[in-house]
Structure formats: C-alpha cells, structure tokens
Amino acid sequence: MLTTVIPTLVIVSGLAFVLLVWQRQDANTRRRLRLELQQAWGRAPAERTPATAIPSIASYFANGKRTQPDRFAIDDITWSDLELDDVFRRLNATCTSAGEEVLYRWLRESGRDAETLAKRIALVERFQTSPDGRLAVQLILSDLGKRRFVDVTDYLFDDQPVETTQARLYVWLAAAALISPLVFFSHTLLGTLLTAGTFLMNALVYYRRRAGIEAELERLGQLVRIVKCGQRLGRSRIPGLEPQLEAFAASTAGLASIAKRGFYVGLRGTGALADIVGEYIRIVLLKELIDYEHLRRDVVRHRETLLDLYELLGGIDAALAVASFRDSLPFWTTPAIDWTGARASVEFFDLFHPMIDVPVSNSRTIGRPLLVTGSNASGKSTFLKALAINAILAQSIGTVCARRYEAPRFLVLSSMALKDSVLSGESYYTAELRSVRRLLDPDLDGHACLCVIDEVLRGTNTVERIAAASAILEELAARDRLCVAATHDGELVTLLGDRFENVHFTEAVTKDGVSFNYRLAEGPATSRNAIRLLGVLGYPSNVVEQARSSVRGFLATGRWSRTGGS
C-alpha cells in the first residue's frame, strides 16, 4: 500500500509546489508590469525599436500594399527622406507586435478617409481621458506581448496548402504516454520502462517534426494567442470602451476552434519554470503537433476574420500609443482636414518637429509654392521635414505638433538628401533626377500634393543646377503642386519671380561663433555670413581676405578671378 501512496503523495506535492511558485511569480510580474505601464505613460518610449526589426514590423504594410495598393501611401524615398523610421520609434509605445505593425501601416497609409480617421481620433481621446480603462487594456495586451520576426500576416495573406493530416498518429502516441505511468502502480519496473520508452519515442517524433515546421508553429501559435487575447477583451467590462469590446466579442465568436487549439501557447514565454513544465507537456502530449495539423486548416478557413481581428487588436494598441504620444508633447492639436480635394494649401500655428526635444515653432499660411532660403544649419531642412511629417501625422493618427493645423488631404512627396540605400549604385545626380521626377508624375495631377524639396539638383555644377532647378520648380508650380523648396541659390529667387513666395531663416555671427533663432522671416535671405564665419573659426586672415576680394570682384564684374580683380 505504501509503495503506491508515497509516490502519489510525492507527485501531488510536487505539482502543488510548482503551481504555488508559478502563481507567486505571476503575481509579482503583474505588479511590476502595472507600475511600469503607469510610469511609462506620456513619455517617449524607453525601448528604441532596433533597425533590424523594422522590416518585420513593416510586413503588415507590405502585405496590404500587395493586395490593396493605396495612392496616398508614403513611398520609400519620402519615408527615408523624412526619417520616418525615427518618428515611428518615437511613437511606438505599443504592447504587442500587432500594435506596432498596425501603427506602422497607419503612418505609411496616410490619408485613408475621413470616417476611419474620426474613429481613430475618438478611440485615442477615450484612452486619454480614461486612465483606469487604458491600463486594463494594456495589461491584457501585455500578456500577448511582442514577438518580432514571426510575420504572422505573411501567413494570412499568402495561400497555405493543407497537407494530409497526421493528427491521429500523434493522438495515439500521446495516449500511450499518458497510459504508461499507470502500469507503474501494478508493476514498477515495467511501468518505468514503458514510461521512459514512450517519452523517448514522443520526444524523437516531436523534435524531428518540429524542426521542419518551426516557423509555421511560431506563426500559428501567435495567431492562437491573438485570438485568446481578443476573447479576453471581448469578455472584459471596461467602461467607455463598449463598442470596441463588443467588436472583439463579435470578431472572435467564430474562432473558438482556433482558440482551443493552443494549450501549449499558454505555457510558452510565461516564465522559466513554466516554460520547462510546458516543454515536458508538449513532448508527452504532442499537443503542439496535433494542434498544428488542425490549426492550418482552420486558419485558411477563417483567414478574413483573422485579418479583421488583427487590425482590430493592433488598432486598439496603436491608439494607446498615439494617446501616450499626445500626452508626451508640450502641445498638440487635432487637425482640420478638408477631404474634398480642395486646392492645395496649408495653415498652421506654432508647428514644430516632433523629434526635437526643445523645438522652435513656426506659423504660416502657405497657399502658393514657397522658396526657403538661408545658410547651412539655419533651420531650412528641419522646417521642411516638420511640415511634411506633420501633414502625415495629421492624416494618419489625427495628431499634429502645433496649436492649429488646417489643410486638405495631401499626397506627401519629398526629394531631399538621398541616403546610400536609395542610390543603388547610380550617381548621386542621376538618383536625384529620378527622385525629383516622381513629383512631376501626371498621375498626381488633380490631387492636393505637398512636395518638399531640399537643395534641388545639388549633385551637379552651379550653372546647370540653377537652370534646371528653376525649370523644374516652375513646372511644379504650373501643375498646382504645393511645393516648398529650400535652396542656397539666391538666383532662383529672381528666376522664379512671383511664381513662388519667399521666406528665409537667418543667423547672427559674432566673435563667439554663429547662432540661429530658427524663425521664419518674410522675403529672401540677404545676408552673406559664410566668409565672416571663416574668421570666427580661426582661419588665416589672408584666406579670409582673399575670399572677400573674390566675392567683391564677382559682384562687380560677374566673373571669378583668383584675387577678386578683373
């Protein structure tokens, strides 16, 4: 009698101890998580999204682009020019992989429609005004967490063949592993041998099969976790979020077959001890392999519903990130956007760049093409980027870094400093021509286009640059593009005449160096401080004087000479 009772008590006590430790670890983890979420709200994300993760995060956008091309999507050149990966990082306070993928897609697909944006804004505002509700949602989403490089949506957008099922074989092997220990109570040696044998057999089957389907298992496992997370949100009772929670309940109602096929998922990634226990269970029961066979078929059957759930869950997480982003800014505004396709113009008050810690804001109404002049580092490029980035934020997340912003729905395009990744082996000038050519695409005619250009055609000689740049800018104006171009070439001010309005940034050069106020000023730049700066920085006096002499000679004769004479 004791030979059976004592082992049973040992097993039961061991399981009780494991459960107690597990529950205690989970309670401590939840307390720390709650505190971390509360402290992180309204601050820039502590984690910087690694560059290696961006392609995986972009997979949802890339898959959607293949099936549903969007005219208003931000192209790769503009995304690179405006350094929007960094803007995305600044916003990315999401709790889940689905959330960051949806947030990225929102930014890339800027300007879908008024109804979609209004729903996003309403959800963001609800989270801003409901600290308890948003924390409850964040806690649920945090259980799902981030699993990058899994690229779940690849699985949903691509056709997946359904192979002959092996689930029945796995069920028999699992049953043998469960029955074998029972023999131990009547015949200790035989029970031990059968238990060890079935465990080794199942381990061999499990690891050999899993090695060939590991990527699929990761994706299917993540889908199961997403469905379960959606079910939890659908069952929750969080005041003020009833429409969204009802949508989760409706979306997951037909996905019960997927949710129940994921017991192993609940035991993965919850803690070191739980992972060890879970691994043994997966080997003995072969639950992962059994569920794999059924899940593949169920996912194909419910693909559209799963995509809707992915967007819904990612959307609520993305909205949380946007709400936190708003609360982290010194001030912001909800944009007034004209969706009727009116003539391109924009009005803003105290607009600033979201990536600058202590920004200087600017205000203006731009109803015609604008030429921005000024010296290096005076603020021209930052102003262009601030304008374009905020136009994208306005249309994608309903948030602008300004006190007021009014504009139509823009197609936003840029041609700025080309990155090495964009050049693809071409000369800088050729790549620059291709970049600018996009802005003249006839398909853009009839749309409100915001085009920002920094130092157009900087990759060629001065004479041809000025001639070609003036012709291109004239053509952009003729095609009703709202073109905002920055340049050092004062000749363009004269050549473009009254087709372009003129503003400039200025600087002050003193004996201590150069300072900038980063404020827009009316009219073209008139100061020339580059040579003065040579003296301030300690260049030899003969170098400074020779440069001044050369400039005087050129201004007097229109020709260059070494000493500035004729």
XYZ file of C-alpha atoms in Angstrom:
566
model
C 0.000 0.000 0.000
C 2.751 2.433 0.973
C 4.596 1.705 -2.280
C 1.730 3.337 -4.204
C 0.631 6.005 -1.716
C 4.070 7.569 -1.136
C 4.897 8.109 -4.862
C 1.418 9.538 -5.354
C 1.873 11.987 -2.470
C 5.282 12.998 -3.793
C 3.870 13.688 -7.250
C 0.878 15.631 -5.902
C 3.068 17.656 -3.523
C 5.497 18.436 -6.307
C 2.746 19.619 -8.613
C 1.240 21.765 -5.836
C 4.633 23.339 -5.150
C 5.184 24.073 -8.848
C 1.717 25.667 -9.085
C 2.307 27.793 -5.979
C 5.664 29.081 -7.242
C 4.176 29.758 -10.655
C 1.289 31.776 -9.191
C 3.625 33.787 -6.992
C 5.910 34.603 -9.905
C 2.909 35.657 -11.966
C 1.543 37.937 -9.202
C 4.901 39.678 -8.797
C 5.247 40.085 -12.540
C 1.777 41.649 -12.788
C 2.537 44.168 -10.047
C 5.777 45.241 -11.725
C 4.072 45.466 -15.112
C 1.254 47.642 -13.779
C 3.771 50.064 -12.250
C 5.902 50.158 -15.413
C 2.895 50.925 -17.620
C 1.745 53.748 -15.336
C 5.218 55.297 -15.218
C 5.777 54.999 -18.986
C 2.562 56.789 -19.961
C 3.084 60.184 -21.556
C 6.828 59.647 -22.035
C 8.954 58.822 -25.042
C 9.314 55.027 -25.288
C 12.228 53.750 -23.205
C 12.921 50.984 -25.714
C 14.314 52.113 -29.070
C 12.919 49.846 -31.764
C 16.006 48.232 -33.359
C 16.655 48.860 -37.053
C 16.775 45.099 -37.634
C 13.144 44.819 -36.504
C 11.749 47.419 -38.910
C 11.421 45.092 -41.960
C 9.434 42.626 -39.852
C 7.257 45.403 -38.419
C 6.682 46.679 -41.961
C 5.480 43.258 -43.164
C 1.810 44.010 -42.467
C 2.001 47.194 -44.536
C 3.935 45.405 -47.295
C 1.381 42.584 -47.449
C -1.512 45.029 -47.555
C 0.206 47.027 -50.288
C 0.422 43.910 -52.464
C -3.295 43.243 -52.254
C -4.722 46.774 -51.807
C -2.500 49.455 -53.386
C -3.068 52.883 -51.823
C -2.461 56.071 -53.802
C -1.845 58.049 -50.606
C 0.752 55.622 -49.201
C 4.096 57.189 -48.334
C 6.688 55.928 -50.799
C 10.102 54.623 -49.758
C 12.021 57.740 -50.813
C 9.786 60.081 -48.836
C 9.850 57.727 -45.838
C 13.654 57.741 -45.933
C 13.978 61.488 -46.602
C 11.810 62.391 -43.628
C 13.487 59.814 -41.369
C 10.097 58.406 -40.530
C 11.564 55.259 -39.003
C 12.709 57.540 -36.175
C 9.267 59.155 -35.935
C 7.746 55.672 -35.751
C 10.165 54.786 -32.955
C 9.119 57.928 -31.096
C 5.501 56.820 -31.324
C 5.999 53.122 -30.733
C 4.843 52.661 -27.152
C 2.754 49.663 -28.200
C 2.410 46.487 -26.140
C 2.088 43.957 -28.963
C 3.598 43.069 -32.312
C 0.183 43.543 -33.901
C 0.034 47.045 -32.403
C 3.383 48.192 -33.775
C 2.668 46.665 -37.190
C -0.709 48.407 -37.410
C 0.818 51.687 -36.186
C 3.498 51.455 -38.880
C 0.837 50.772 -41.505
C -1.225 53.761 -40.337
C 1.772 56.036 -40.857
C 2.597 54.583 -44.265
C -1.007 54.673 -45.493
C -1.527 58.315 -44.619
C -4.920 59.716 -45.587
C -7.336 56.814 -46.000
C -10.703 58.519 -45.397
C -12.476 60.854 -43.003
C -14.524 58.143 -41.269
C -11.504 55.952 -40.495
C -9.547 58.885 -39.082
C -12.514 60.059 -36.995
C -12.788 56.612 -35.380
C -9.080 56.578 -34.588
C -9.254 60.034 -33.025
C -12.294 59.098 -30.921
C -10.524 55.991 -29.585
C -7.334 57.924 -28.827
C -9.300 60.587 -26.938
C -11.108 57.916 -24.950
C -7.807 56.469 -23.754
C -6.506 59.931 -22.881
C -9.451 60.548 -20.567
C -9.724 57.061 -19.038
C -6.551 56.095 -17.108
C -8.132 53.045 -15.487
C -9.635 51.786 -18.724
C -6.457 52.153 -20.742
C -4.407 50.419 -18.023
C -6.834 47.489 -18.016
C -6.471 47.158 -21.784
C -2.678 47.496 -21.633
C -2.440 44.712 -19.059
C -4.388 42.365 -21.311
C -2.354 43.333 -24.364
C 0.918 42.938 -22.462
C 0.101 39.280 -21.876
C 0.167 38.882 -25.650
C 3.394 40.876 -25.912
C 5.751 41.350 -28.827
C 7.133 38.538 -30.947
C 9.033 40.128 -33.779
C 10.265 38.331 -36.887
C 7.294 35.949 -36.745
C 5.498 37.900 -39.514
C 2.055 36.455 -38.828
C 0.407 38.360 -41.653
C 2.638 36.630 -44.222
C 0.727 33.517 -43.248
C -2.640 35.211 -43.612
C -2.010 36.944 -46.932
C -0.293 34.020 -48.696
C -2.054 30.844 -49.799
C -1.219 27.932 -47.489
C -1.595 24.380 -48.846
C -3.262 21.933 -46.473
C -1.372 18.626 -46.347
C -2.635 15.197 -45.274
C -3.179 15.229 -41.529
C -1.065 13.154 -39.127
C -3.093 14.189 -36.091
C -4.440 10.646 -35.498
C -0.914 9.204 -35.147
C 0.025 11.912 -32.678
C -3.114 11.236 -30.619
C -2.214 7.523 -30.310
C 1.343 8.352 -29.253
C 0.090 10.857 -26.679
C -2.395 8.317 -25.301
C 0.394 5.761 -24.911
C 2.492 8.298 -22.999
C -0.413 9.019 -20.642
C -1.352 5.373 -20.020
C 2.183 4.067 -19.451
C 2.657 5.628 -15.970
C -0.479 3.818 -14.756
C 1.324 0.493 -15.163
C 3.814 1.765 -12.560
C 1.256 1.196 -9.784
C 0.905 -2.542 -10.544
C 4.379 -3.320 -11.914
C 7.070 -0.799 -11.023
C 9.800 -1.954 -13.417
C 7.509 -2.418 -16.405
C 5.804 0.905 -15.733
C 9.160 2.655 -15.545
C 10.344 1.104 -18.831
C 7.093 1.901 -20.670
C 7.016 5.454 -19.362
C 10.633 6.086 -20.360
C 10.143 4.394 -23.732
C 7.038 6.334 -24.711
C 8.616 9.576 -23.516
C 11.705 8.974 -25.663
C 9.583 7.969 -28.654
C 7.401 11.085 -28.381
C 10.454 13.282 -27.872
C 12.000 11.892 -31.070
C 8.778 12.414 -33.042
C 8.243 15.865 -31.563
C 11.695 17.322 -32.198
C 12.109 15.815 -35.677
C 8.740 17.114 -36.862
C 9.039 20.440 -35.121
C 12.383 21.189 -36.771
C 10.661 21.244 -40.164
C 7.676 23.371 -39.180
C 9.138 25.679 -36.548
C 8.426 28.921 -38.430
C 4.832 27.851 -39.060
C 4.373 26.856 -35.439
C 5.543 30.280 -34.322
C 3.031 31.963 -36.607
C 0.150 29.656 -35.741
C 0.985 29.909 -32.050
C 0.922 33.679 -32.261
C -2.449 33.562 -34.035
C -3.845 31.422 -31.229
C -2.567 33.924 -28.678
C -4.114 36.789 -30.660
C -7.495 35.031 -30.741
C -7.331 34.364 -26.998
C -6.360 37.962 -26.330
C -9.319 39.093 -28.440
C -11.606 36.795 -26.463
C -10.359 38.263 -23.169
C -11.006 41.775 -24.434
C -14.447 40.715 -25.664
C -15.333 39.341 -22.219
C -13.949 42.293 -20.285
C -16.127 45.051 -18.897
C -14.202 48.287 -19.261
C -16.360 51.445 -19.054
C -16.241 53.694 -22.104
C -14.923 51.011 -24.457
C -18.145 49.101 -25.028
C -18.200 49.452 -28.863
C -14.620 48.179 -29.228
C -15.113 45.340 -26.747
C -18.317 44.268 -28.479
C -16.379 44.233 -31.757
C -13.833 41.868 -30.191
C -16.611 39.584 -28.967
C -18.193 39.517 -32.423
C -14.880 39.006 -34.212
C -13.819 36.054 -32.065
C -17.233 34.394 -31.899
C -16.467 32.144 -34.863
C -12.866 31.429 -33.891
C -13.440 29.051 -30.967
C -11.894 26.156 -32.900
C -8.641 28.129 -33.197
C -8.611 29.299 -29.576
C -8.989 25.794 -28.147
C -6.126 24.517 -30.295
C -3.476 26.304 -28.340
C -2.964 24.905 -24.853
C 0.809 24.879 -25.389
C 0.724 28.565 -26.269
C -0.474 29.458 -22.799
C 2.563 27.708 -21.339
C 5.157 29.362 -23.548
C 7.008 32.529 -22.633
C 5.365 32.961 -19.201
C 8.465 32.319 -17.113
C 11.452 30.000 -16.863
C 9.745 27.379 -14.653
C 6.525 27.435 -16.667
C 8.477 27.014 -19.891
C 10.213 23.894 -18.562
C 6.930 22.351 -17.454
C 5.325 23.338 -20.733
C 8.095 21.713 -22.755
C 7.563 18.370 -20.987
C 3.812 18.594 -21.583
C 4.326 19.343 -25.262
C 6.584 16.295 -25.594
C 4.334 13.892 -23.691
C 1.021 15.038 -25.201
C 2.373 16.082 -28.637
C -0.216 18.834 -28.276
C 1.758 21.231 -30.437
C 1.855 18.813 -33.382
C -1.789 17.793 -33.014
C -2.909 21.418 -32.915
C -0.657 22.270 -35.847
C -2.487 19.841 -38.113
C -5.901 21.236 -37.181
C -4.893 24.880 -36.971
C -3.575 25.112 -40.516
C -6.945 24.074 -41.877
C -8.878 26.367 -39.515
C -6.697 29.387 -40.297
C -7.251 29.022 -44.037
C -10.994 28.740 -43.420
C -11.127 31.861 -41.213
C -8.448 33.959 -42.913
C -10.580 37.084 -43.462
C -11.923 37.044 -39.905
C -8.402 36.691 -38.531
C -7.208 39.638 -40.588
C -10.089 41.738 -39.237
C -9.194 40.684 -35.685
C -5.528 41.511 -36.288
C -6.423 45.022 -37.440
C -8.860 45.468 -34.552
C -6.441 44.328 -31.870
C -3.475 46.135 -33.412
C -5.616 49.242 -33.831
C -6.558 49.474 -30.170
C -2.893 49.048 -29.210
C -1.794 51.643 -31.772
C -4.412 54.070 -30.446
C -2.962 53.645 -26.955
C 0.482 54.539 -28.318
C -0.894 57.644 -30.039
C -2.668 58.734 -26.843
C 0.581 58.392 -24.895
C 2.421 60.288 -27.649
C -0.062 63.162 -27.363
C 0.422 63.321 -23.610
C 4.202 63.447 -24.077
C 4.118 66.591 -26.260
C 4.338 70.180 -24.999
C 1.178 70.855 -27.035
C -0.663 69.352 -29.979
C -3.843 69.778 -31.965
C -6.429 67.715 -33.766
C -6.197 68.685 -37.454
C -8.959 70.214 -39.535
C -8.705 68.274 -42.810
C -10.649 69.008 -45.980
C -11.321 65.631 -47.603
C -12.985 67.083 -50.713
C -9.753 67.509 -52.669
C -9.674 71.286 -52.492
C -6.781 73.286 -53.872
C -3.536 72.600 -52.049
C -2.883 74.997 -49.183
C -1.994 74.682 -45.523
C -2.337 76.892 -42.469
C -0.536 76.175 -39.217
C 0.210 77.952 -35.979
C 3.206 77.068 -33.790
C 4.119 73.987 -35.801
C 7.219 72.089 -34.652
C 9.243 68.961 -35.409
C 8.244 66.025 -33.132
C 11.803 64.677 -32.855
C 13.357 67.825 -31.342
C 13.448 67.912 -27.544
C 13.295 71.709 -27.244
C 11.674 72.746 -30.535
C 11.206 76.182 -32.046
C 7.770 76.534 -33.613
C 6.722 78.456 -36.721
C 3.428 79.753 -38.070
C 2.300 80.474 -41.612
C -0.361 80.117 -44.252
C 1.039 78.553 -47.426
C -1.293 78.934 -50.364
C 1.319 79.142 -53.121
C 4.684 77.481 -53.800
C 7.275 78.631 -51.290
C 11.027 79.155 -51.644
C 13.011 78.919 -48.388
C 16.494 80.449 -48.314
C 19.151 80.768 -45.641
C 22.552 79.473 -44.635
C 23.510 75.970 -43.586
C 22.095 74.793 -40.230
C 19.733 77.764 -40.106
C 16.630 75.549 -39.973
C 15.551 75.134 -43.622
C 15.650 71.335 -43.754
C 14.113 70.955 -40.302
C 11.224 73.208 -41.281
C 10.577 71.229 -44.475
C 10.612 67.956 -42.560
C 8.407 69.341 -39.778
C 5.810 70.427 -42.326
C 5.763 67.135 -44.234
C 5.886 64.931 -41.129
C 3.009 66.780 -39.504
C 0.943 66.511 -42.676
C 1.421 62.742 -42.462
C 0.647 62.612 -38.736
C -2.469 64.708 -39.305
C -3.898 62.269 -41.826
C -2.775 59.019 -40.193
C -3.194 59.494 -36.420
C -5.148 62.755 -36.189
C -2.407 64.455 -34.213
C -0.299 67.471 -35.212
C 2.615 69.014 -33.346
C 1.139 72.511 -33.468
C -1.566 74.654 -31.886
C -3.609 74.784 -35.093
C -3.443 72.964 -38.435
C -5.782 73.188 -41.432
C -5.137 71.517 -44.778
C -6.668 69.280 -47.421
C -5.822 65.591 -47.595
C -2.355 65.680 -49.088
C -0.318 63.351 -51.175
C 3.022 63.911 -49.449
C 6.207 63.564 -51.508
C 9.774 64.675 -50.933
C 13.145 64.901 -52.596
C 15.839 65.634 -50.064
C 19.286 64.275 -49.156
C 19.368 60.838 -50.726
C 20.587 58.003 -48.496
C 23.100 55.438 -49.719
C 20.350 52.827 -49.622
C 18.386 54.803 -52.207
C 21.254 55.371 -54.630
C 21.532 51.677 -55.662
C 24.814 52.178 -57.497
C 23.684 55.227 -59.502
C 25.495 58.532 -59.478
C 24.085 60.975 -56.970
C 22.832 63.282 -59.716
C 21.058 60.509 -61.644
C 19.383 59.265 -58.480
C 18.388 62.831 -57.653
C 16.806 63.283 -61.095
C 14.777 60.110 -60.606
C 13.683 61.293 -57.188
C 12.514 64.700 -58.460
C 10.831 63.112 -61.495
C 8.308 61.452 -59.170
C 6.952 64.868 -58.250
C 6.045 65.548 -61.894
C 4.139 62.283 -62.390
C 0.953 63.115 -64.367
C -0.975 60.664 -62.162
C -0.625 63.179 -59.339
C -2.467 65.872 -61.278
C -5.830 66.668 -59.744
C -4.720 65.726 -56.224
C -3.612 68.078 -53.478
C 0.134 67.384 -53.399
C 2.572 68.648 -50.813
C 6.077 68.416 -52.282
C 9.098 69.314 -50.173
C 12.478 69.650 -51.887
C 15.787 70.367 -50.190
C 18.530 71.807 -52.426
C 17.136 70.592 -55.725
C 19.786 69.035 -58.007
C 22.682 69.674 -55.648
C 24.644 66.930 -57.419
C 25.666 68.968 -60.480
C 27.503 72.201 -61.381
C 26.169 75.623 -60.390
C 25.134 76.963 -63.804
C 23.195 73.897 -64.922
C 21.795 73.336 -61.432
C 20.207 76.780 -61.334
C 18.850 76.476 -64.877
C 17.388 73.000 -64.363
C 16.119 73.706 -60.848
C 14.253 76.834 -61.933
C 12.621 74.957 -64.823
C 11.556 72.078 -62.567
C 10.182 74.358 -59.867
C 8.293 76.377 -62.493
C 6.720 73.173 -63.796
C 5.717 72.023 -60.314
C 4.025 75.385 -59.739
C 2.256 75.120 -63.103
C 0.890 71.710 -62.083
C -0.582 73.134 -58.873
C 1.724 71.229 -56.562
C 2.144 72.911 -53.206
C 5.919 72.953 -53.479
C 8.094 74.046 -50.567
C 11.726 74.162 -51.681
C 14.854 75.073 -49.734
C 17.894 76.437 -51.544
C 21.181 78.275 -51.150
C 20.910 79.642 -54.690
C 19.737 83.253 -54.486
C 19.482 83.276 -58.293
C 16.354 81.129 -58.028
C 14.582 83.958 -56.223
C 14.995 86.146 -59.317
C 14.328 83.414 -61.889
C 11.129 82.185 -60.263
C 9.755 85.720 -59.942
C 6.291 85.901 -58.462
C 5.511 82.207 -59.007
C 6.990 81.480 -55.572
C 6.603 83.276 -52.266
C 9.844 83.806 -50.369
C 10.795 83.231 -46.750
C 14.139 82.754 -45.094
C 15.983 81.771 -41.964
C 18.724 83.964 -40.647
C 21.686 83.745 -38.303
C 23.890 86.001 -36.228
C 27.687 85.779 -36.468
C 29.611 87.188 -33.513
C 33.144 86.837 -32.234
C 31.926 83.810 -30.237
C 30.543 81.990 -33.264
C 27.223 81.679 -35.063
C 23.725 81.493 -33.562
C 20.324 80.794 -35.104
C 16.813 81.649 -33.983
C 15.151 79.096 -36.348
C 12.276 81.506 -37.027
C 10.734 82.003 -40.447
C 11.172 85.535 -41.783
C 9.497 87.133 -44.777
C 11.323 87.554 -48.069
C 14.536 86.012 -49.401
C 17.768 85.816 -47.416
C 20.004 88.824 -47.969
C 22.892 88.215 -45.575
C 26.141 86.512 -46.547
C 27.883 85.208 -43.466
C 29.882 82.238 -44.741
C 33.134 84.189 -45.127
C 32.661 86.005 -41.814
C 32.350 82.592 -40.195
C 35.801 81.663 -41.569
C 37.287 84.421 -39.450
C 35.268 83.488 -36.383
C 36.519 79.909 -36.603
C 40.147 80.993 -36.784
C 41.046 80.671 -40.466
C 44.206 82.600 -41.507
C 43.463 86.273 -42.212
C 44.891 86.076 -45.746
C 42.419 83.269 -46.579
C 39.518 85.340 -45.288
C 40.611 88.482 -47.121
C 41.209 86.667 -50.400
C 37.719 85.156 -50.205
C 36.192 88.589 -49.609
C 38.150 90.061 -52.500
C 36.965 87.317 -54.816
C 33.340 87.959 -53.883
C 33.695 91.715 -54.444
C 35.211 91.107 -57.846
C 32.486 88.680 -58.869
C 29.693 91.028 -57.749
C 31.326 93.894 -59.714
C 32.111 92.037 -62.953
C 30.106 88.807 -62.947
C 33.360 86.863 -63.364
C 35.537 84.944 -60.949
C 39.261 85.650 -60.519
C 41.783 84.393 -58.001
C 42.233 87.726 -56.261
C 38.853 89.171 -56.963
C 40.152 91.631 -59.567
C 39.158 91.852 -63.196
